[in-house]
Coordinates of N, CA and C in Angstrom, one line a residue:
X1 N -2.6 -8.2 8.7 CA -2.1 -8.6 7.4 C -2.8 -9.9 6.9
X2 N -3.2 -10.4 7.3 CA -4.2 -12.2 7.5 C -5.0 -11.7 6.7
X3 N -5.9 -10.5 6.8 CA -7.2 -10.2 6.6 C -6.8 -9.4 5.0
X4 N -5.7 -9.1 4.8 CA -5.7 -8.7 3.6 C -5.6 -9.4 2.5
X5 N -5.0 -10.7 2.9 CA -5.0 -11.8 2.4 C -6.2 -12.7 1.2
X6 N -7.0 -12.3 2.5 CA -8.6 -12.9 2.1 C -8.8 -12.1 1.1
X7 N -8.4 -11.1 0.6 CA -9.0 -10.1 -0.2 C -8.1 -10.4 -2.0
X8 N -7.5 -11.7 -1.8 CA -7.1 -11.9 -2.6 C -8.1 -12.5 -4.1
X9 N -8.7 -13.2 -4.2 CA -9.5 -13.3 -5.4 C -10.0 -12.0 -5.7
X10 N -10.4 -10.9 -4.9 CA -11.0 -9.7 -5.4 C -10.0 -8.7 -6.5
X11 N -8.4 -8.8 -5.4 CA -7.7 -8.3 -6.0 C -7.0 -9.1 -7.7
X12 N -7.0 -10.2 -7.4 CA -6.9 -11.0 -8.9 C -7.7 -10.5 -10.1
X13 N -9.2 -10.8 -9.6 CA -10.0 -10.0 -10.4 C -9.8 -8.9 -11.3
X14 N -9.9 -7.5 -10.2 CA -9.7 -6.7 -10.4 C -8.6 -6.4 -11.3
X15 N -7.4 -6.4 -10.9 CA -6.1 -7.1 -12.1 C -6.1 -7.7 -12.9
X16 N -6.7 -8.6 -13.3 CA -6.8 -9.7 -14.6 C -8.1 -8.5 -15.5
X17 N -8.7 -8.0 -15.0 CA -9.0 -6.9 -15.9 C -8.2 -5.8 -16.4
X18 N -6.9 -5.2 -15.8 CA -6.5 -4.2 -15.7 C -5.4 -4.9 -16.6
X19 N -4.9 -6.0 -15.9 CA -3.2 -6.3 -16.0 C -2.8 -7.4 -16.4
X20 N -2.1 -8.4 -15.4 CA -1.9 -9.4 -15.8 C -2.2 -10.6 -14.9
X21 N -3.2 -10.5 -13.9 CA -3.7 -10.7 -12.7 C -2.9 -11.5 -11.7
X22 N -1.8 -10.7 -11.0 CA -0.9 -11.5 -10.5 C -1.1 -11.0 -9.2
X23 N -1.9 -9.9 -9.3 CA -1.5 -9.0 -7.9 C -2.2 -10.1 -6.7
X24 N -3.3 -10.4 -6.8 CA -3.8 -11.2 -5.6 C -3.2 -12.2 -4.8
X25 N -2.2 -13.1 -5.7 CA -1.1 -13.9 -5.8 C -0.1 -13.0 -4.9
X26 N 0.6 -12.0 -5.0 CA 1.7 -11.2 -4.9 C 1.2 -10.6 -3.5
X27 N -0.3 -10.2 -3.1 CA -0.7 -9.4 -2.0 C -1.1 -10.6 -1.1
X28 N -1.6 -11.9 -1.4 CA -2.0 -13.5 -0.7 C -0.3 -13.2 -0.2
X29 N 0.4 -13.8 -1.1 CA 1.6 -14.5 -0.6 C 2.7 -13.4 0.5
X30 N 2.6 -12.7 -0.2 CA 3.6 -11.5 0.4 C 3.1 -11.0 2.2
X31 N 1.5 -11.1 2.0 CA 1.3 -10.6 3.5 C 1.3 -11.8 4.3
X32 N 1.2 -12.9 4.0 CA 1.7 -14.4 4.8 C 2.9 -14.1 5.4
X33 N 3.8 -13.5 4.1 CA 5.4 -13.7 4.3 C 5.7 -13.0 5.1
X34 N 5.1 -11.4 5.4 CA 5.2 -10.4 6.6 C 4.4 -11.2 7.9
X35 N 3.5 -11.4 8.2 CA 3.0 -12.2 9.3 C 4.1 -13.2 9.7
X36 N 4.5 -13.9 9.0 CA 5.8 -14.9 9.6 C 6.7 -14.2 9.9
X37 N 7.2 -13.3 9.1 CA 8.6 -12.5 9.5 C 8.3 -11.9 10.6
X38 N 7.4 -11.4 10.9 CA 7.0 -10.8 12.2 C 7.1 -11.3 13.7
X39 N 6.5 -12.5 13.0 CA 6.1 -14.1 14.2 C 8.2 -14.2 14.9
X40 N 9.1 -14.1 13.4 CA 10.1 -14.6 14.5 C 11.3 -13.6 14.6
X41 N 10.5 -12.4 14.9 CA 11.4 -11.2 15.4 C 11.7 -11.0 17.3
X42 N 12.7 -10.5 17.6 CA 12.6 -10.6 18.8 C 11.9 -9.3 19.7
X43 N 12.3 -9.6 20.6 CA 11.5 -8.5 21.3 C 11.8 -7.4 21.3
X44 N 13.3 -6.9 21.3 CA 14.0 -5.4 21.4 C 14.2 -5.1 19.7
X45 N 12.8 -5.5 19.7 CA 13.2 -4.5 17.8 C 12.6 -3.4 17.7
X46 N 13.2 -2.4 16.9 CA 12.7 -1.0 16.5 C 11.4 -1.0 15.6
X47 N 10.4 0.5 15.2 CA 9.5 0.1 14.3 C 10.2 0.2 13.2
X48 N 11.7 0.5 12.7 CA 12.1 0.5 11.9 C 12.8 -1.1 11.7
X49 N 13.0 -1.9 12.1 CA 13.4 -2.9 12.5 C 12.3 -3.8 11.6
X50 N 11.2 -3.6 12.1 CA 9.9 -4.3 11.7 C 9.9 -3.8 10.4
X51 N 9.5 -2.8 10.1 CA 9.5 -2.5 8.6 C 10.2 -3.0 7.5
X52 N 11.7 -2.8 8.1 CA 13.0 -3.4 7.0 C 12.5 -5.1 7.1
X53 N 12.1 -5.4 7.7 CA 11.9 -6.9 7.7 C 10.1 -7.2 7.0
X54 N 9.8 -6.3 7.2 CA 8.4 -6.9 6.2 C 8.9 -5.8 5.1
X55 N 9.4 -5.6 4.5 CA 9.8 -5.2 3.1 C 11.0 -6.3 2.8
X56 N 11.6 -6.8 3.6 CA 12.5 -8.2 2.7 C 11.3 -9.2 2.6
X57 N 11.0 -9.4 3.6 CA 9.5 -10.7 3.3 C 8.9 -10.4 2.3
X58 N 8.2 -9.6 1.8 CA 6.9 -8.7 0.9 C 7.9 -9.3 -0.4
X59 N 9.4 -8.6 -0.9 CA 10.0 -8.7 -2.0 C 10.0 -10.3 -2.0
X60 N 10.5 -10.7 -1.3 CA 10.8 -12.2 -1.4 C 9.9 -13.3 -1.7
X61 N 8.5 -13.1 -1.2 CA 7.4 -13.9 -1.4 C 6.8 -14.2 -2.7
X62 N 6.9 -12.7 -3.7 CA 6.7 -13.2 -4.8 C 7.5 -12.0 -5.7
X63 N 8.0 -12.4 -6.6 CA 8.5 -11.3 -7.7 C 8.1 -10.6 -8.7
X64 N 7.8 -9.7 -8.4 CA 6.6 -8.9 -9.1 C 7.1 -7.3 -9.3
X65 N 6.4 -6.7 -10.1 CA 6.4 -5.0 -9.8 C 5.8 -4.8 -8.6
X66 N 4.9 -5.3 -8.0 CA 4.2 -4.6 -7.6 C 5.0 -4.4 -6.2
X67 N 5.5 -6.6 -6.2 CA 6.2 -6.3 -4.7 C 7.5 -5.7 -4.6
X68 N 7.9 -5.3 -5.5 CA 9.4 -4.5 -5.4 C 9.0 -2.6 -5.6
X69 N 7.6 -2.9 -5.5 CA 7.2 -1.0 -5.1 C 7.0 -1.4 -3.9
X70 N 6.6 -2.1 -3.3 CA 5.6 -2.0 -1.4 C 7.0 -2.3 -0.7
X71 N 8.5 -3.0 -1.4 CA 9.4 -3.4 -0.9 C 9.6 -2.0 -0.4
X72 N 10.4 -1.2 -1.6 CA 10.9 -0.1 -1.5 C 10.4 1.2 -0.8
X73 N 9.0 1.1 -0.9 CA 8.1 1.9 -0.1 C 8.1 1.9 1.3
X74 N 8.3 0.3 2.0 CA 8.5 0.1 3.0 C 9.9 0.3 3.6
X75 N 11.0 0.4 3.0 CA 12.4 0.8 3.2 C 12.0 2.4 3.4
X76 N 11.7 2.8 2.3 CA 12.1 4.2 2.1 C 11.4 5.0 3.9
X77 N 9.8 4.4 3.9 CA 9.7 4.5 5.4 C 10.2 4.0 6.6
X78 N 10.8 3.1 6.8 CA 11.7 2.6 7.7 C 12.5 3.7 8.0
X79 N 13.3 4.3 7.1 CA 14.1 5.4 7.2 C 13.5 6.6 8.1
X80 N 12.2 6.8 7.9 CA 11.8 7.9 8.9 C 11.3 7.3 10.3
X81 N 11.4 5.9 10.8 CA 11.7 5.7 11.9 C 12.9 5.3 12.7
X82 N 13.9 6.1 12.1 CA 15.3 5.7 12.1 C 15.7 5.7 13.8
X83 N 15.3 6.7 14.3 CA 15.8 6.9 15.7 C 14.5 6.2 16.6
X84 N 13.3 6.2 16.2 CA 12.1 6.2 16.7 C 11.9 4.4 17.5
X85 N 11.4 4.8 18.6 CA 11.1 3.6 19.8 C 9.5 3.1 19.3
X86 N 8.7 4.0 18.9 CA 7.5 3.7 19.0 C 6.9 4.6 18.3
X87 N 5.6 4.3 17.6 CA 5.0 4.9 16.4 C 4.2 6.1 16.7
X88 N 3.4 7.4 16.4 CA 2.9 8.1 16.6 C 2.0 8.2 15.6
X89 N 1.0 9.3 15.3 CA 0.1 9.6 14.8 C 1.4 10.6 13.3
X90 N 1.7 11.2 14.1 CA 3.1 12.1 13.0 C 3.6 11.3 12.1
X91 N 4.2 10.7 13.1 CA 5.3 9.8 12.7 C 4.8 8.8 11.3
X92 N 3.8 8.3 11.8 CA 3.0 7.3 11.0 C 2.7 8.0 9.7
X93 N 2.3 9.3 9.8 CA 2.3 10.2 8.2 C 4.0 10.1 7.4
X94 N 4.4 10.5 8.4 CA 5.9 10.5 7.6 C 6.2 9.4 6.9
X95 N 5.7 8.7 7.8 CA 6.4 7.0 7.1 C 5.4 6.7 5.9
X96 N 4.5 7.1 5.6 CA 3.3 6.6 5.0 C 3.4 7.7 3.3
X97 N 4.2 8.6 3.8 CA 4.3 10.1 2.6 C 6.0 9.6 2.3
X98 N 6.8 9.1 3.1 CA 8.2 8.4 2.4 C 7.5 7.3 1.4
X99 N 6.7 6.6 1.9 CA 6.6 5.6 0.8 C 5.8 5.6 0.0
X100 N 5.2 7.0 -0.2 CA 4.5 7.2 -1.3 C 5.4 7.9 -2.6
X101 N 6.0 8.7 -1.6 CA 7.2 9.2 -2.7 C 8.3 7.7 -3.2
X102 N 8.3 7.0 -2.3 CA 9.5 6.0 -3.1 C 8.5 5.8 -4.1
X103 N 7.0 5.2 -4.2 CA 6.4 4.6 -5.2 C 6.1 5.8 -6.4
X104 N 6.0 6.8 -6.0 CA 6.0 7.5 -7.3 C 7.3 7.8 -8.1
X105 N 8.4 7.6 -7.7 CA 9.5 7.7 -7.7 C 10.1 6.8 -8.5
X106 N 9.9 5.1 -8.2 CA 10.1 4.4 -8.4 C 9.8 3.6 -10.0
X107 N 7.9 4.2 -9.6 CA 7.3 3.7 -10.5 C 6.9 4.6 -11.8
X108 N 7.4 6.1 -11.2 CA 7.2 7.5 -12.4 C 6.3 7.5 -12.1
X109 N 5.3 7.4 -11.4 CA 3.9 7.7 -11.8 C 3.9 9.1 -10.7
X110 N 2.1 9.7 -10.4 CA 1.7 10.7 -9.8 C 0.5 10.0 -9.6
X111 N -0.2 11.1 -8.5 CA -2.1 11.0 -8.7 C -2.4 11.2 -9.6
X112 N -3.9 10.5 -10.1 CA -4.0 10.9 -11.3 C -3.6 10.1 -12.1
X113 N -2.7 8.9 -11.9 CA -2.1 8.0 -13.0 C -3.0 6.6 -13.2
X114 N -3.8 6.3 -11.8 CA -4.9 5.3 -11.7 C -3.4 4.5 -11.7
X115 N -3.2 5.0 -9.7 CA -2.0 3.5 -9.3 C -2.5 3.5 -7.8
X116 N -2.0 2.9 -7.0 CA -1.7 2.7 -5.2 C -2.0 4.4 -4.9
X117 N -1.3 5.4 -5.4 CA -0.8 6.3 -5.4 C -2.2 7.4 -5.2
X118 N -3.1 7.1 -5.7 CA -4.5 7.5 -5.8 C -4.6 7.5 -4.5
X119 N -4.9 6.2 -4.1 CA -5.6 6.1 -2.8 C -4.3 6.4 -1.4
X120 N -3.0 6.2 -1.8 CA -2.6 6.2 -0.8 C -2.2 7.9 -0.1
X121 N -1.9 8.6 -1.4 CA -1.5 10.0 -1.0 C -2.8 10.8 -0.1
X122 N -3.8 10.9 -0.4 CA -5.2 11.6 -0.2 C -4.8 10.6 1.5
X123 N -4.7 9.2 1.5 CA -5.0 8.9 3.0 C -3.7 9.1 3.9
X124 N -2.5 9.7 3.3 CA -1.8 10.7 4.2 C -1.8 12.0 4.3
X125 N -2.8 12.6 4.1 CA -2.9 13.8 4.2 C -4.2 13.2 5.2
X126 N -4.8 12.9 5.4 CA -6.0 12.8 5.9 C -5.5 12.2 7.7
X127 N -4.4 11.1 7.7 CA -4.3 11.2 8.8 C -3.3 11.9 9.1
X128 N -2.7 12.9 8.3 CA -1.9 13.9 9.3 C -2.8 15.1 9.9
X129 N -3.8 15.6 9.3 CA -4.8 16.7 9.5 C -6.0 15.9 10.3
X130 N -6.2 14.9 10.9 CA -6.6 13.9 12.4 C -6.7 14.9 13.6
X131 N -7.7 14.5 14.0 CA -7.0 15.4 15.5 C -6.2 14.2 16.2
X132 N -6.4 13.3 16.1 CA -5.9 12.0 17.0 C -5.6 10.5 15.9
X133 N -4.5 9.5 16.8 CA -4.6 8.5 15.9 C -5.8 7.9 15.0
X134 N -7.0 8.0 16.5 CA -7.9 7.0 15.9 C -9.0 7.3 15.0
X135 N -9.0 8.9 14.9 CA -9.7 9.5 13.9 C -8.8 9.8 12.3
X136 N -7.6 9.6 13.0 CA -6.8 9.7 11.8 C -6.8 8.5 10.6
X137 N -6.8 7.1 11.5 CA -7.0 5.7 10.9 C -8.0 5.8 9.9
X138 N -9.3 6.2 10.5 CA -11.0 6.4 10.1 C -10.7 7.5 8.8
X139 N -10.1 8.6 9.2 CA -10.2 9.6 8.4 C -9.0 8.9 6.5
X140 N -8.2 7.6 7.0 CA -7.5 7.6 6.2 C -7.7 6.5 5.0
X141 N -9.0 5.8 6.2 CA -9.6 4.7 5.2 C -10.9 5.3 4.3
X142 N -11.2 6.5 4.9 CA -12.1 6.9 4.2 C -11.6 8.1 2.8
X143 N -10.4 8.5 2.9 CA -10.1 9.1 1.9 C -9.4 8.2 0.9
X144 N -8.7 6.7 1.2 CA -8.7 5.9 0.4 C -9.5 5.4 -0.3
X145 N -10.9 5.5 0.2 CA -11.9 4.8 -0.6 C -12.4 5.9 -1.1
X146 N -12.7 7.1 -1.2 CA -12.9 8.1 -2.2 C -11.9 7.8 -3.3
X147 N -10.3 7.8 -3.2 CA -9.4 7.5 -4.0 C -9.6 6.2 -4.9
X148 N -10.2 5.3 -4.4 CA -10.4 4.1 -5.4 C -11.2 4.4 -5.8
X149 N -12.2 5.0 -5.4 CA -13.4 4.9 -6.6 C -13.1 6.0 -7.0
X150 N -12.4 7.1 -6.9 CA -12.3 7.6 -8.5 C -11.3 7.3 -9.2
X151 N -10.6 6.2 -9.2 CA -10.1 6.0 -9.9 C -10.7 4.8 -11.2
X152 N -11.8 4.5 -11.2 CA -12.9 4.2 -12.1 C -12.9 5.0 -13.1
X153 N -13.0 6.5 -12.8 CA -12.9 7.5 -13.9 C -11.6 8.4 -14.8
X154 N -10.3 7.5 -14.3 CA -9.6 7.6 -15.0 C -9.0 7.0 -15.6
X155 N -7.9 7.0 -16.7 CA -7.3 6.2 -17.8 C -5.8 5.7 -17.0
X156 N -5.8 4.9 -17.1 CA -4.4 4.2 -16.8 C -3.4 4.6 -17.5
X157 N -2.3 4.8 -16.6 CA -1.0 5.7 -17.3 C -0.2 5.1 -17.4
X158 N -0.1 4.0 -16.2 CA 1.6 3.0 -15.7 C 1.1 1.7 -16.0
X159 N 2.4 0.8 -15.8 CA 2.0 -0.3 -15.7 C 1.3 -1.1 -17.2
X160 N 1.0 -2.4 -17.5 CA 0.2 -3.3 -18.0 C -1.3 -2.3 -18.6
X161 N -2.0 -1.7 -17.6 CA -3.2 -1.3 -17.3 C -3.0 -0.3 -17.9
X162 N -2.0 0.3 -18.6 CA -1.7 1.5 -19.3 C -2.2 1.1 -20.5
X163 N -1.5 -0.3 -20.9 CA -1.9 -1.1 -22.7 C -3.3 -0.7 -23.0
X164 N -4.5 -0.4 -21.9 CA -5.3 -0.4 -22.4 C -6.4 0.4 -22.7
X165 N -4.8 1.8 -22.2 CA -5.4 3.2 -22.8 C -6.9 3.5 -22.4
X166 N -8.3 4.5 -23.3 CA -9.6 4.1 -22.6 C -10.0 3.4 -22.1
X167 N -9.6 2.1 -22.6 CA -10.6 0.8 -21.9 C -10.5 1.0 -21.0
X168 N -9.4 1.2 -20.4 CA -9.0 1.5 -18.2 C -10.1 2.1 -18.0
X169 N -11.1 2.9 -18.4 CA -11.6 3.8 -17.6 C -13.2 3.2 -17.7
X170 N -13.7 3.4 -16.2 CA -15.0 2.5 -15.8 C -13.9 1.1 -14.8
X171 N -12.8 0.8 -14.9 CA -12.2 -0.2 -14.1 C -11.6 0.4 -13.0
X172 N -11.6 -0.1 -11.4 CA -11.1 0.2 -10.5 C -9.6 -0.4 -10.6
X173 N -8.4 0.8 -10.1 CA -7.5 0.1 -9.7 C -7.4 -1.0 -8.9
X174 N -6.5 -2.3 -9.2 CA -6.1 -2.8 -7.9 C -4.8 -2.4 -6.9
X175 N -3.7 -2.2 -7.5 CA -3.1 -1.3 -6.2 C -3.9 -0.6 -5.3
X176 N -4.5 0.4 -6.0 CA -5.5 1.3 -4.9 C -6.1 0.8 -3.8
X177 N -6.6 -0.5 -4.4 CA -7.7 -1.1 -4.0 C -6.7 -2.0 -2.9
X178 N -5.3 -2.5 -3.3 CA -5.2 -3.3 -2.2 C -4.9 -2.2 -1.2
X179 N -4.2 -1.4 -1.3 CA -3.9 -0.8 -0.1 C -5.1 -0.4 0.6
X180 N -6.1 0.1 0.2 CA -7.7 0.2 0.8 C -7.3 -1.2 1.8
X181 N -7.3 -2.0 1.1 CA -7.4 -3.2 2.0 C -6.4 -3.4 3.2
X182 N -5.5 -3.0 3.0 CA -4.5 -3.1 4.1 C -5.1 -2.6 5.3
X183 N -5.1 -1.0 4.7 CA -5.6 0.2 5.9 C -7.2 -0.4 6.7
X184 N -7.7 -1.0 5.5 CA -8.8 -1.9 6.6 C -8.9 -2.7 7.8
X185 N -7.6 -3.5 7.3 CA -7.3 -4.8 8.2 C -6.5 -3.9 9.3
X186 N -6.0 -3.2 8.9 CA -5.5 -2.0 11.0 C -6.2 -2.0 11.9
X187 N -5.7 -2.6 12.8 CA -6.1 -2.4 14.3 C -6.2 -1.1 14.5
X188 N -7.7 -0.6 15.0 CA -7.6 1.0 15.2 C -7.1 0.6 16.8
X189 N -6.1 1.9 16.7 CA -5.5 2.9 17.8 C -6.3 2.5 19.2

């Protein structure tokens, strides 16, 4: 999460074109806020456990749309490790397609809308169809980055980045883009 951090002026950027350039701010502070919350968890916690706690950290760090979608995304997957001791390659889809649905959900949008949503749906389908975690990881950062970059060639639907109707299009999302960045910063398997 440190490492997604760093990726904050890019994500500004990218947003101060689109929006209202908060997200780098919102994705800096928020993944600080999960690395700490993490730091003073104890040891007999669930992966659900962990989740519900870096989705209060994420919301709390900074107040934003963006972090009350990753909040709720990260709840809505907590839920599918409800009984779960330890994470799997499955499992990891489930949790990763709950929180795609909370953010479409949440946010009304679809693929197609030039949101998170781009890049994140395409990379759960990619590591559920994996033969294994570690090709799943590989297989999920690479369908992400197919998803950002087409999302250059569409018009913004949601959000700020909507105001600007055509002009969106030739601009890379930053949601997309941060989540690209998340799945980067994963320890493969």
């Amino acid at each position: 999460m440190t490492a997604v951090a760093g990726h904050a002026d890019e994500l500004r950027d990218l947003d101060a074109a689109l929006g209202d350039g908060d997200l780098g701010i919102t994705v800096s502070s928020g993944s600080k806020a999960v690395v700490e919350a993490i730091g003073k968890l104890g040891d007999e916690v669930t992966p659900a456990d962990i989740a519900k706690a870096c989705a209060k950290a994420f919301a709390n760090a900074n107040p934003s749309t963006m972090a009350a979608l990753v909040a709720g995304a990260l709840l809505a997957g907590s839920k599918t490790w409800a009984d779960s001791a330890d994470v799997d390659q499955a499992s990891a889809a489930d949790f990763m397609q709950a929180a795609a649905d909370s953010i479409g959900k949440r946010g009304k949008s679809e693929v197609g809308d030039k949101t998170i949503l781009d890049a994140l749906v395409p990379a759960v389908s990619a590591l559920r169809d994996a033969p294994d975690a570690a090709a799943g990881l590989s297989a999920a950062i690479a369908a992400a980055e197919r998803g950002v970059r087409e999302t250059r060639e569409l018009q913004s639907k949601r959000g700020r980045a909507s105001w600007l109707q055509e002009r969106s299009v030739g601009l890379q999302d930053p949601g997309a883009t941060a989540f690209l960045r998340f799945l980067q910063s994963w320890p493969a398997p």
